[in-house]
Amino acid sequence: MKLTVSQKKTTPISKDLIGVFFEDINYGADGGIYAELIENRNFEFVDCYGDKGDYYTIFDGGYGWNAYPAEDSARLQVVCGSPVSDENPHYLRFTANEAGAGFSNQAYSGITLKKGAAYNVSFYARAVSFLGEITAKVVKDGVTYAEGSVHMAEEDKMHYWHKYTLTVTASDDVNGALFVLALAEKGTAEFDFVSMIPADAVAGVFRKDTFEILKSLKPAFMRFPGGCIVEGNTMSNRYRFKDTLKRIEDRKCNWNRWAVHNNRKENDFHSEFSHYNQTLGIGYYEFFLLCDLIGAKPLPVMNVGMACQYQSYEYMEIGSAEFEQMVQDTLDLIEFANGDESSKWGKVRAQLGHKAPFGLEYLGIGNEQWQMDNTDFFARYKIFEQRIHAKYPEIKLIGSAGPDVTSNHYTDAWEFYRKEKKNNPNFVYAIDEHYYMPPQWFLEHNDFYDNYPRDIKVFAGEYAAHDPEINIAHVSKNNWKAGISEAAFLTGIERNADVVALSSYAPLFARVNYTQWAPDLIWMDENTSWGTPSYYVQKLFSKFHAESTLDLGDQIEKLRAQGIYCSAGETEDKTTIVKLVNTTENEVSIDLENEEGKALTPVKETVMCAALTDYNCAKNPMCVAPKETVECSGKIKMAPQSFIIVEIK
């Protein structure tokens, strides 16, 4: 089989083609990349119930906390009265019935320590009838693995809150341990905002191993904070960006929209993740900071006054004071990201620690909205667009095409945007399309964008191959069958880079045993993080990014008919990159040649190859991963079910 690679450039490829999408699902933020180890650190968690149009929460501020070492050794009361923060008014009133009694935290699946590693502990405390030594320790089965003590400050005699900080070092490795705060003597004291963060956390915020694997992907942009999180299941549950800019103690705890995922009559509308809450330790500033640290452009998505249309009937009336505030919040967000220190919100950013603007270029208006007569998303978009571009005409707006690419929501949206753009070229930059489909769909739709009109760009904002044969939310869902189909589809996206400007797999993170949705790009447990086969596909497309595509002509259709998918491009340094995907069960040999029939010899090959059911996990994180070969011949031998990238000088 021959493949003629022309040197004729056909279209530029956007530098922002391969990005990521971060939503706090699957404990991706709290319990995930957020380095905080304590669960329900501020005694504000709620238990979540309900179904579409009927959600409610029950306060459960003591969730995750227990008396230590035994139930009768102490009394725990979650109370209100004189809080550290009015936004989070509850705190723990603790009474030790005996010397050395304390209270423990379950810390998701337990505290994990690495021998010799340091951990920063902090908490607020206030004396009631105790003034003495407080010990912070990590224990399991009677063994202490880390320990440190502080003495309550003298001013606590006057019943003032005081913040205590200390650093403890692990004497050995341990998993599934308890975090404990204990009083040296009997007495009563009050506590709030208990924290334990590894000292190696990036910027004091991000779990190091998870951060590093994300950074290694080198995404061009990051879309955040969602997703359905943006909308909320109720309007009061929506993501409020200004709340996340306050000091950490004043960020009002919110229940997570994914806490009610899969609620149904059979489980009394109460899922196993009903205590999934958001502490907002990763807020808008931290999202922007994360983008800065990994070298990605920020792409925030703003609420347009509508709760999740899948899960709710709630919305704000257009023209209401609440709706106008949503529009103003969007303008203030842009000022927060791009304003100088003399502006109101630019000053807030500088005070948080980042004097230089974040350079916001893209902004999503609505997450997965579609047109309905009562909510009128199209009218909402028009208002946002007019107000934003009146002040910030340079911002590239991303519109929503709804939740799929198969329904009238999708076709109606494209008709709306095209009509409006004829009269206003700046009306929209790209349309956000979402599709979660079986692997076969991605193979059959390799040409999905071949015949799209080129008047508006596409943002493939959420997509992933979902193997219907695997029905559980588990790492096995991220098999090579999904990964190779996505690789094949991405060759089509790359060939159509003149219309597809941005793309991001979804979701980004998942924690084992805390997962509502799979597959996902990066998995983690309490010890480690690892990339999936889909992660390595994304990484290869990001790493081997060409400046422009090269013409392959009608060869594409001929190869596709034989189960071979391909794209070709040229980099800035004139290297030719050919991407080939063999989805057949047979080895395939391909001779590369130029337009003159001269053989092209690769200088390097990068190959991914595995059984379709193979997947990566904690015990075997590199089961499906790329391998490089530098000794190449002119003939490309593609193993069955393989993805290969060829570099030609």
XYZ file of C-alpha atoms in Angstrom:
649
model
C 0.000 0.000 0.000
C 1.360 3.425 -0.951
C 0.701 6.853 0.511
C 1.796 9.881 -1.476
C 2.512 12.827 0.803
C 2.262 16.086 -1.090
C 4.217 19.143 -0.005
C 1.229 21.282 -0.951
C -0.076 23.049 2.154
C -3.846 23.086 2.337
C -4.856 24.879 5.545
C -3.254 26.329 8.689
C -3.779 24.339 11.894
C -4.818 26.350 14.930
C -2.176 26.391 17.639
C -5.058 26.015 20.080
C -6.442 22.842 18.519
C -5.795 20.447 21.427
C -6.892 21.573 24.895
C -8.552 20.200 28.038
C -11.880 20.599 29.788
C -11.914 20.746 33.601
C -15.164 20.154 35.448
C -15.447 19.198 39.113
C -16.907 15.766 38.419
C -15.607 12.411 39.729
C -14.017 14.309 42.661
C -11.699 15.940 40.155
C -11.240 19.115 42.246
C -12.024 18.386 45.916
C -10.475 14.974 46.490
C -8.591 15.248 43.190
C -6.107 17.799 41.891
C -6.903 20.058 44.854
C -4.216 19.001 47.320
C -6.410 19.338 50.431
C -6.547 15.976 52.227
C -9.285 16.802 54.760
C -12.880 16.114 53.756
C -15.511 18.602 54.964
C -12.796 20.793 56.472
C -15.219 23.597 57.352
C -18.108 21.552 58.842
C -20.499 22.798 56.147
C -21.289 19.717 54.060
C -24.847 18.860 53.119
C -26.473 15.579 52.110
C -28.124 15.880 48.688
C -31.428 14.404 47.537
C -33.903 14.734 44.722
C -34.586 14.566 41.027
C -35.348 17.005 38.206
C -37.168 20.029 39.563
C -37.192 18.717 43.128
C -33.757 18.928 44.746
C -33.144 19.497 48.416
C -30.299 19.172 50.885
C -30.081 18.226 54.545
C -27.354 19.832 56.614
C -24.768 17.277 57.738
C -21.904 19.370 59.091
C -20.442 16.499 61.075
C -19.994 14.326 57.987
C -16.569 12.699 57.887
C -15.749 13.509 61.526
C -15.813 11.168 64.544
C -14.732 11.071 68.159
C -11.288 9.585 68.743
C -10.181 7.090 70.030
C -13.705 5.962 70.948
C -17.218 7.325 70.642
C -17.576 7.961 74.387
C -14.188 9.656 74.739
C -15.465 12.975 73.394
C -18.508 14.928 72.277
C -18.753 16.588 68.854
C -21.349 19.274 68.191
C -21.587 21.265 64.977
C -22.912 24.663 65.988
C -23.480 28.261 64.900
C -22.893 31.367 66.960
C -19.685 33.301 66.443
C -18.120 31.853 63.291
C -14.783 32.462 61.628
C -16.793 33.403 58.524
C -20.412 34.430 58.170
C -20.414 32.758 54.739
C -19.653 29.399 56.393
C -21.339 29.828 59.780
C -20.925 26.337 61.257
C -18.010 25.106 63.321
C -17.168 22.281 65.727
C -17.677 22.578 69.455
C -15.528 19.799 70.844
C -15.404 18.421 74.371
C -12.713 15.958 75.438
C -14.046 13.689 78.179
C -10.559 12.435 78.927
C -6.970 13.542 78.383
C -5.777 12.794 74.858
C -9.252 12.538 73.352
C -9.759 14.097 69.967
C -11.693 14.022 66.741
C -10.741 12.331 63.477
C -11.390 12.889 59.783
C -12.009 10.085 57.288
C -10.259 12.073 54.530
C -11.998 10.513 51.513
C -10.393 7.031 51.420
C -8.108 7.889 54.332
C -4.917 9.862 54.703
C -2.016 8.715 52.541
C 1.503 9.669 53.612
C 4.842 9.172 51.893
C 7.839 8.464 54.104
C 9.918 11.584 54.693
C 7.373 13.902 53.074
C 6.226 17.050 54.867
C 2.612 18.142 55.297
C 1.296 21.550 56.265
C -1.471 21.477 58.863
C -3.618 24.433 59.858
C -6.818 25.032 61.782
C -8.732 27.707 63.631
C -9.347 27.136 67.331
C -10.994 29.019 70.160
C -10.899 28.256 73.881
C -14.038 27.571 75.876
C -12.835 25.685 78.953
C -9.526 24.412 77.627
C -6.204 26.170 77.254
C -3.385 23.777 76.567
C -1.651 21.631 73.992
C -3.361 20.492 70.799
C -1.782 17.639 68.861
C -2.279 17.010 65.167
C -1.410 13.472 64.120
C -1.983 10.802 61.499
C -2.734 7.373 62.944
C -3.670 3.888 61.815
C -4.209 0.790 63.961
C -2.707 2.526 66.975
C 0.478 3.574 65.158
C 1.293 7.285 64.716
C 2.877 8.135 61.366
C 3.157 11.923 61.705
C 2.680 14.246 64.650
C 3.042 17.844 65.773
C 1.680 20.043 68.547
C 0.772 23.649 69.231
C -0.211 25.425 72.437
C -3.376 27.507 72.416
C -2.516 31.189 72.364
C -3.048 33.280 75.478
C -5.525 35.516 73.686
C -7.806 32.507 73.410
C -8.632 33.107 77.059
C -10.685 35.962 75.663
C -12.473 33.575 73.288
C -10.906 34.839 70.061
C -10.439 32.630 67.054
C -6.776 32.001 66.329
C -5.269 30.271 63.303
C -2.615 27.662 64.104
C -0.130 26.278 61.594
C 2.434 23.514 61.852
C 4.312 21.099 59.622
C 4.471 17.363 60.249
C 6.721 14.806 58.566
C 5.776 11.222 57.755
C 7.854 8.579 59.523
C 6.730 5.900 57.060
C 4.386 5.213 54.169
C 0.766 4.668 55.092
C -2.626 4.437 53.368
C -6.100 4.650 54.849
C -5.044 6.477 57.999
C -7.009 8.963 60.112
C -6.210 12.605 60.687
C -6.685 13.481 64.362
C -6.719 16.639 66.443
C -6.454 15.806 70.150
C -6.510 17.834 73.402
C -3.871 17.116 76.030
C -6.403 17.506 78.863
C -10.134 17.364 79.394
C -12.017 20.471 78.328
C -13.941 22.196 75.557
C -12.652 24.118 72.541
C -14.026 25.104 69.164
C -12.498 24.371 65.759
C -12.989 25.354 62.142
C -11.275 25.166 58.720
C -9.068 22.178 59.456
C -6.542 21.622 56.680
C -3.756 19.237 55.738
C -1.925 19.849 52.454
C 1.305 18.201 51.242
C 4.196 20.654 51.403
C 5.082 19.853 47.791
C 1.670 20.975 46.488
C 2.205 23.168 43.432
C 1.531 26.807 44.393
C 0.281 25.397 47.690
C -2.900 24.333 45.873
C -2.436 21.549 43.338
C -1.609 17.913 44.012
C 1.845 17.495 42.528
C 1.573 14.194 40.634
C -1.789 15.111 39.116
C -0.530 18.575 38.183
C 2.551 17.137 36.499
C 0.666 14.661 34.345
C -1.693 17.445 33.296
C 1.172 19.800 32.487
C 2.917 17.046 30.514
C -0.052 16.992 28.167
C 0.826 20.590 27.153
C -2.758 21.597 26.422
C -3.202 24.770 24.407
C -6.175 25.880 26.504
C -8.305 24.837 29.454
C -12.090 25.172 29.497
C -13.533 25.585 33.012
C -15.329 25.309 35.466
C -17.757 23.180 33.457
C -19.933 21.721 32.249
C -23.129 21.349 34.188
C -21.348 22.776 37.237
C -21.676 26.204 35.595
C -25.450 25.941 35.455
C -26.219 24.058 38.659
C -29.252 21.850 39.210
C -30.961 24.880 40.720
C -30.189 28.547 40.236
C -28.947 28.796 43.826
C -26.659 25.836 43.125
C -24.973 27.531 40.153
C -21.273 28.366 40.067
C -20.749 31.963 41.251
C -17.307 33.114 40.214
C -17.106 36.097 42.580
C -17.705 33.865 45.607
C -14.533 31.997 44.678
C -12.374 35.131 44.732
C -12.807 35.681 48.453
C -10.364 34.500 51.086
C -10.541 30.739 51.465
C -12.596 30.915 54.690
C -15.240 33.107 53.021
C -15.843 30.919 49.974
C -19.326 29.623 50.612
C -19.477 25.846 50.479
C -21.804 24.593 47.737
C -23.271 21.186 47.002
C -21.997 19.589 43.834
C -24.401 19.077 40.966
C -22.918 15.583 40.507
C -23.959 14.577 44.039
C -27.388 13.738 42.626
C -26.213 12.015 39.457
C -28.075 8.743 38.862
C -30.649 9.535 41.524
C -33.766 7.482 40.853
C -36.741 5.927 42.595
C -34.839 2.672 43.216
C -32.271 4.460 45.431
C -34.816 6.835 46.996
C -33.287 9.654 44.948
C -30.166 9.510 47.089
C -26.885 8.394 45.502
C -23.719 7.011 47.071
C -22.070 10.367 46.312
C -24.729 12.404 48.097
C -22.081 14.211 50.188
C -20.189 15.472 47.136
C -19.696 19.149 48.014
C -17.559 21.993 46.664
C -15.311 23.839 49.105
C -14.152 26.055 46.210
C -10.542 25.731 47.298
C -10.005 25.756 43.544
C -11.908 28.840 42.461
C -11.644 31.153 39.486
C -8.312 32.603 40.539
C -6.878 29.102 40.966
C -8.291 28.033 37.588
C -6.580 30.985 35.919
C -3.421 30.255 37.894
C -3.494 26.610 36.812
C -3.771 27.721 33.182
C -0.800 30.015 33.727
C 1.295 27.263 35.312
C 0.655 24.659 32.589
C 0.946 27.150 29.728
C -2.701 26.913 28.633
C -5.015 29.713 27.571
C -8.002 30.145 29.887
C -11.468 29.487 28.454
C -14.053 30.187 31.166
C -17.747 29.434 30.610
C -20.388 31.751 32.053
C -23.946 31.089 33.192
C -26.642 32.894 31.187
C -29.304 32.796 33.881
C -30.373 29.188 33.346
C -30.010 26.113 35.504
C -29.124 22.807 33.822
C -31.852 22.144 31.270
C -31.443 18.400 31.732
C -31.998 18.602 35.472
C -34.054 21.695 36.210
C -36.863 23.997 35.147
C -35.376 27.068 36.838
C -34.160 30.193 35.088
C -33.907 33.946 35.583
C -36.251 36.175 33.623
C -34.516 38.203 30.936
C -34.333 41.796 32.126
C -34.655 40.932 35.805
C -32.181 42.356 38.296
C -30.757 38.856 38.783
C -30.222 38.395 35.062
C -28.596 41.808 34.730
C -26.217 40.829 37.512
C -25.215 37.731 35.526
C -24.320 39.940 32.568
C -22.382 42.320 34.795
C -20.555 39.394 36.405
C -19.342 38.391 32.955
C -17.999 41.873 32.259
C -16.341 41.877 35.670
C -14.757 38.497 34.935
C -13.103 39.894 31.822
C -11.824 42.834 33.853
C -10.560 40.425 36.524
C -8.623 38.472 33.896
C -7.354 41.310 31.720
C -7.681 44.566 33.649
C -4.687 46.422 35.059
C -4.266 47.146 38.751
C -6.095 50.448 38.453
C -9.364 48.661 37.602
C -11.649 47.318 40.328
C -11.381 43.653 39.435
C -7.844 43.836 38.103
C -6.902 45.071 41.547
C -8.614 42.024 43.086
C -6.513 39.742 40.871
C -3.329 41.566 41.856
C -4.227 41.318 45.542
C -4.698 37.575 45.130
C -1.096 37.376 43.908
C -1.040 37.807 40.128
C -0.232 41.370 39.084
C 0.064 40.618 35.381
C -3.180 40.098 33.444
C -4.063 36.520 32.529
C -4.618 37.396 28.865
C -8.167 36.107 28.461
C -8.920 35.551 24.765
C -11.864 33.120 24.696
C -15.139 33.135 26.644
C -17.987 30.618 26.582
C -21.557 31.965 26.800
C -23.622 29.177 28.315
C -22.536 25.578 28.697
C -24.873 23.190 26.909
C -27.886 25.409 26.377
C -30.508 25.004 23.694
C -33.412 27.114 22.520
C -36.790 26.835 24.289
C -39.674 29.272 24.031
C -39.849 29.984 27.747
C -36.123 30.424 28.395
C -35.086 31.842 24.977
C -31.371 31.072 25.025
C -30.849 32.830 21.703
C -32.116 36.127 23.134
C -29.850 35.640 26.139
C -26.821 35.075 23.938
C -27.605 38.252 21.963
C -27.712 40.328 25.143
C -24.439 38.909 26.426
C -22.757 39.375 23.058
C -23.868 42.990 22.713
C -22.810 43.950 26.223
C -19.474 42.139 26.049
C -18.434 43.367 22.619
C -19.520 46.924 23.363
C -16.732 47.015 25.940
C -14.417 44.180 24.858
C -14.721 43.655 21.081
C -11.523 41.578 21.049
C -12.986 38.723 23.145
C -13.730 35.614 21.063
C -17.121 34.287 22.113
C -18.037 30.611 22.095
C -21.695 29.765 21.514
C -23.541 26.577 22.446
C -24.953 24.062 19.961
C -26.768 22.173 22.714
C -26.060 18.734 24.180
C -25.589 16.735 20.968
C -24.975 16.846 17.219
C -27.997 14.814 16.160
C -31.103 16.736 17.269
C -32.967 19.879 16.255
C -31.202 21.711 19.105
C -27.990 21.417 17.094
C -29.399 22.396 13.703
C -31.453 25.265 15.160
C -28.384 26.652 16.917
C -26.249 26.643 13.772
C -29.034 28.325 11.814
C -29.291 31.028 14.491
C -25.560 31.767 14.637
C -25.138 31.820 10.862
C -28.037 34.212 10.402
C -26.756 36.613 13.054
C -23.149 36.455 11.884
C -24.116 37.687 8.409
C -25.018 41.049 9.938
C -22.414 40.996 12.717
C -19.112 39.264 11.820
C -18.014 39.455 15.459
C -21.200 37.795 16.749
C -19.569 34.446 17.515
C -16.116 32.959 17.022
C -16.861 29.254 17.409
C -19.736 26.919 18.259
C -19.301 24.460 21.127
C -20.315 20.961 20.012
C -20.649 17.973 22.359
C -20.803 14.299 21.444
C -20.338 11.168 23.541
C -20.665 8.303 21.109
C -19.685 4.634 20.662
C -16.231 4.008 19.162
C -17.797 2.935 15.865
C -19.419 6.376 15.486
C -16.007 8.040 15.645
C -14.718 5.744 12.910
C -17.757 6.237 10.726
C -17.619 10.028 11.176
C -13.957 10.612 10.418
C -15.279 12.878 7.646
C -17.727 14.656 9.994
C -16.317 18.116 9.289
C -15.355 17.602 5.640
C -18.445 19.374 4.327
C -19.065 21.906 7.095
C -19.431 25.511 5.878
C -16.318 27.478 6.765
C -18.083 30.660 7.933
C -17.963 29.858 11.676
C -15.347 27.918 13.607
C -16.112 24.772 15.621
C -15.092 24.071 19.188
C -15.367 20.321 19.820
C -15.748 21.107 23.500
C -16.800 17.753 24.948
C -16.321 14.404 23.278
C -15.220 10.877 24.104
C -15.750 7.376 22.786
C -18.025 5.399 25.124
C -17.787 1.636 24.668
C -21.373 0.377 25.127
C -20.091 -3.048 26.136
C -18.731 -1.603 29.397
C -21.534 -0.142 31.489
C -19.765 0.672 34.753
C -17.954 3.892 35.642
C -14.551 2.229 35.893
C -11.014 2.578 34.519
C -11.707 -0.331 32.151
C -14.023 1.948 30.180
C -10.888 3.802 29.027
C -9.783 0.921 26.824
C -7.773 1.029 23.618
C -10.938 0.456 21.593
C -12.051 3.940 22.685
C -8.590 5.468 22.345
C -7.878 4.257 18.830
C -11.294 5.388 17.583
C -10.584 8.867 18.977
C -7.195 8.863 17.251
C -8.908 8.061 13.963
C -11.462 10.818 14.515
C -8.761 13.345 15.385
C -7.086 12.802 12.029
C -10.342 14.090 10.550
C -10.383 17.053 12.914
C -6.795 17.855 12.014
C -7.519 17.694 8.273
C -10.392 20.127 8.859
C -8.443 22.549 11.006
C -9.730 25.443 8.925
C -13.126 24.942 10.579
C -12.272 23.122 13.840
C -10.255 25.629 15.863
C -10.436 24.046 19.325
C -11.111 20.609 20.778
C -11.118 19.056 24.230
C -11.815 15.532 25.450
C -14.158 15.273 28.437
C -14.108 14.809 31.348
C -10.550 15.498 32.486
C -10.222 13.804 35.907
C -11.638 10.847 37.799
C -10.798 9.416 41.210
C -11.101 5.649 41.596
C -14.149 4.689 43.708
C -15.445 8.267 43.548
C -16.574 8.191 39.930
C -19.948 9.220 38.515
C -18.852 9.226 34.873
C -16.420 7.292 32.712
C -14.373 7.251 30.546
C -12.081 10.108 31.634
C -8.719 11.427 30.516
C -6.664 11.167 33.738
C -7.352 8.802 36.629
C -6.013 8.917 40.168
C -6.247 7.160 43.485
C -4.871 8.223 46.852
C -1.319 7.322 45.810
C -0.814 8.108 42.156
C -2.203 9.536 38.915
C -1.986 8.053 35.445
C -2.982 8.766 31.879
C -5.422 6.653 29.928
C -4.950 5.477 26.337
C -7.108 8.480 25.381
C -4.696 10.723 27.314
C -1.746 9.493 25.263
C -3.674 9.968 22.032
C -4.350 13.576 23.041
C -0.731 14.016 24.105
C 0.588 12.795 20.760
C -1.688 15.116 18.805
C -0.555 17.959 21.058
C 3.145 17.073 20.817
C 3.184 16.460 17.057
C 1.361 19.618 16.133
C 1.836 20.738 12.550
C 1.671 24.331 11.369
C -0.455 23.438 8.355
C -1.998 20.376 6.754
C -0.603 18.729 3.634
C -2.797 17.602 0.750
C -3.476 13.862 0.661
C -6.189 14.079 -1.975
C -8.563 11.185 -2.603
C -6.179 8.747 -0.916
C -7.956 9.478 2.357
C -11.226 7.888 1.238
C -9.475 4.885 -0.295
C -7.503 4.202 2.873
C -10.545 4.774 5.066
C -12.432 2.121 3.124
C -9.680 -0.293 4.196
C -9.810 0.742 7.872
C -6.821 3.122 7.687
C -7.184 6.743 8.810
C -4.600 9.428 8.210
C -3.594 13.077 8.205
C -0.377 14.867 7.286
C 1.122 18.238 8.100
C 4.263 20.305 8.130
C 5.792 21.875 11.253
C 7.475 25.256 11.532
C 10.887 23.596 11.154
C 9.768 21.915 7.898
C 9.360 18.453 9.395
C 6.620 16.412 7.762
C 4.342 14.668 10.237
C 2.160 11.783 9.081
C -0.412 10.292 11.453
C -1.732 6.829 10.606
C -4.342 4.722 12.396
C -4.810 1.044 11.549
C -8.151 -0.136 12.943
C -8.005 -3.557 11.257
C -7.002 -6.900 12.720
C -4.189 -7.234 10.184
C -0.682 -5.864 9.852
C -0.540 -3.220 7.159
C 2.564 -2.087 5.269
C 2.658 1.397 3.822
C 5.271 2.884 1.511
C 5.579 6.637 1.870
C 6.559 8.629 -1.191
C 6.534 12.214 -2.388
C 4.700 13.533 -5.450
C 7.639 12.558 -7.668
C 7.412 8.944 -6.520
C 10.556 9.177 -4.411
C 10.538 7.142 -1.190
C 10.281 9.084 2.050
C 12.258 7.628 4.949
C 11.120 8.529 8.474
C 13.659 9.704 11.042
C 11.438 8.605 13.900
C 8.273 6.640 14.527
C 6.034 6.836 17.583
C 3.658 3.925 18.005
C 0.694 3.011 20.190
C -0.498 -0.562 19.889
C -2.526 -2.835 22.171
C -5.444 -5.217 22.372
C -8.726 -3.329 22.124
C -9.727 -4.311 25.679
C -6.423 -3.170 27.242
C -6.489 -0.201 29.597
C -4.221 1.572 32.071
C -4.611 1.346 35.839
C -2.649 2.053 39.019
C -0.879 -1.311 38.868
C -0.087 -1.007 35.168
C -0.249 2.702 34.249
C 1.686 2.302 30.987
C -0.111 -0.754 29.611
C -1.205 1.310 26.606
C 1.342 4.041 25.960
C 3.500 5.390 23.116
C 6.856 3.897 22.180
C 9.465 5.645 20.028
C 11.601 4.036 17.334
C 14.526 5.920 15.809
C 15.782 3.178 13.473
C 13.234 3.362 10.664
C 12.944 2.011 7.159
C 11.047 3.426 4.216
C 8.267 0.879 4.696
C 5.876 1.572 7.555
C 4.702 -1.634 9.162
C 1.548 -0.966 11.125
C 0.558 -3.601 13.642
C -3.124 -4.473 14.010
C -5.089 -1.831 15.952
C -2.227 0.643 16.060
C -1.668 4.385 15.928
C 1.622 5.549 14.469
C 3.182 8.966 13.981
C 5.935 9.321 11.411
C 8.436 12.186 11.308
C 10.152 12.924 8.016
C 12.859 15.528 7.530
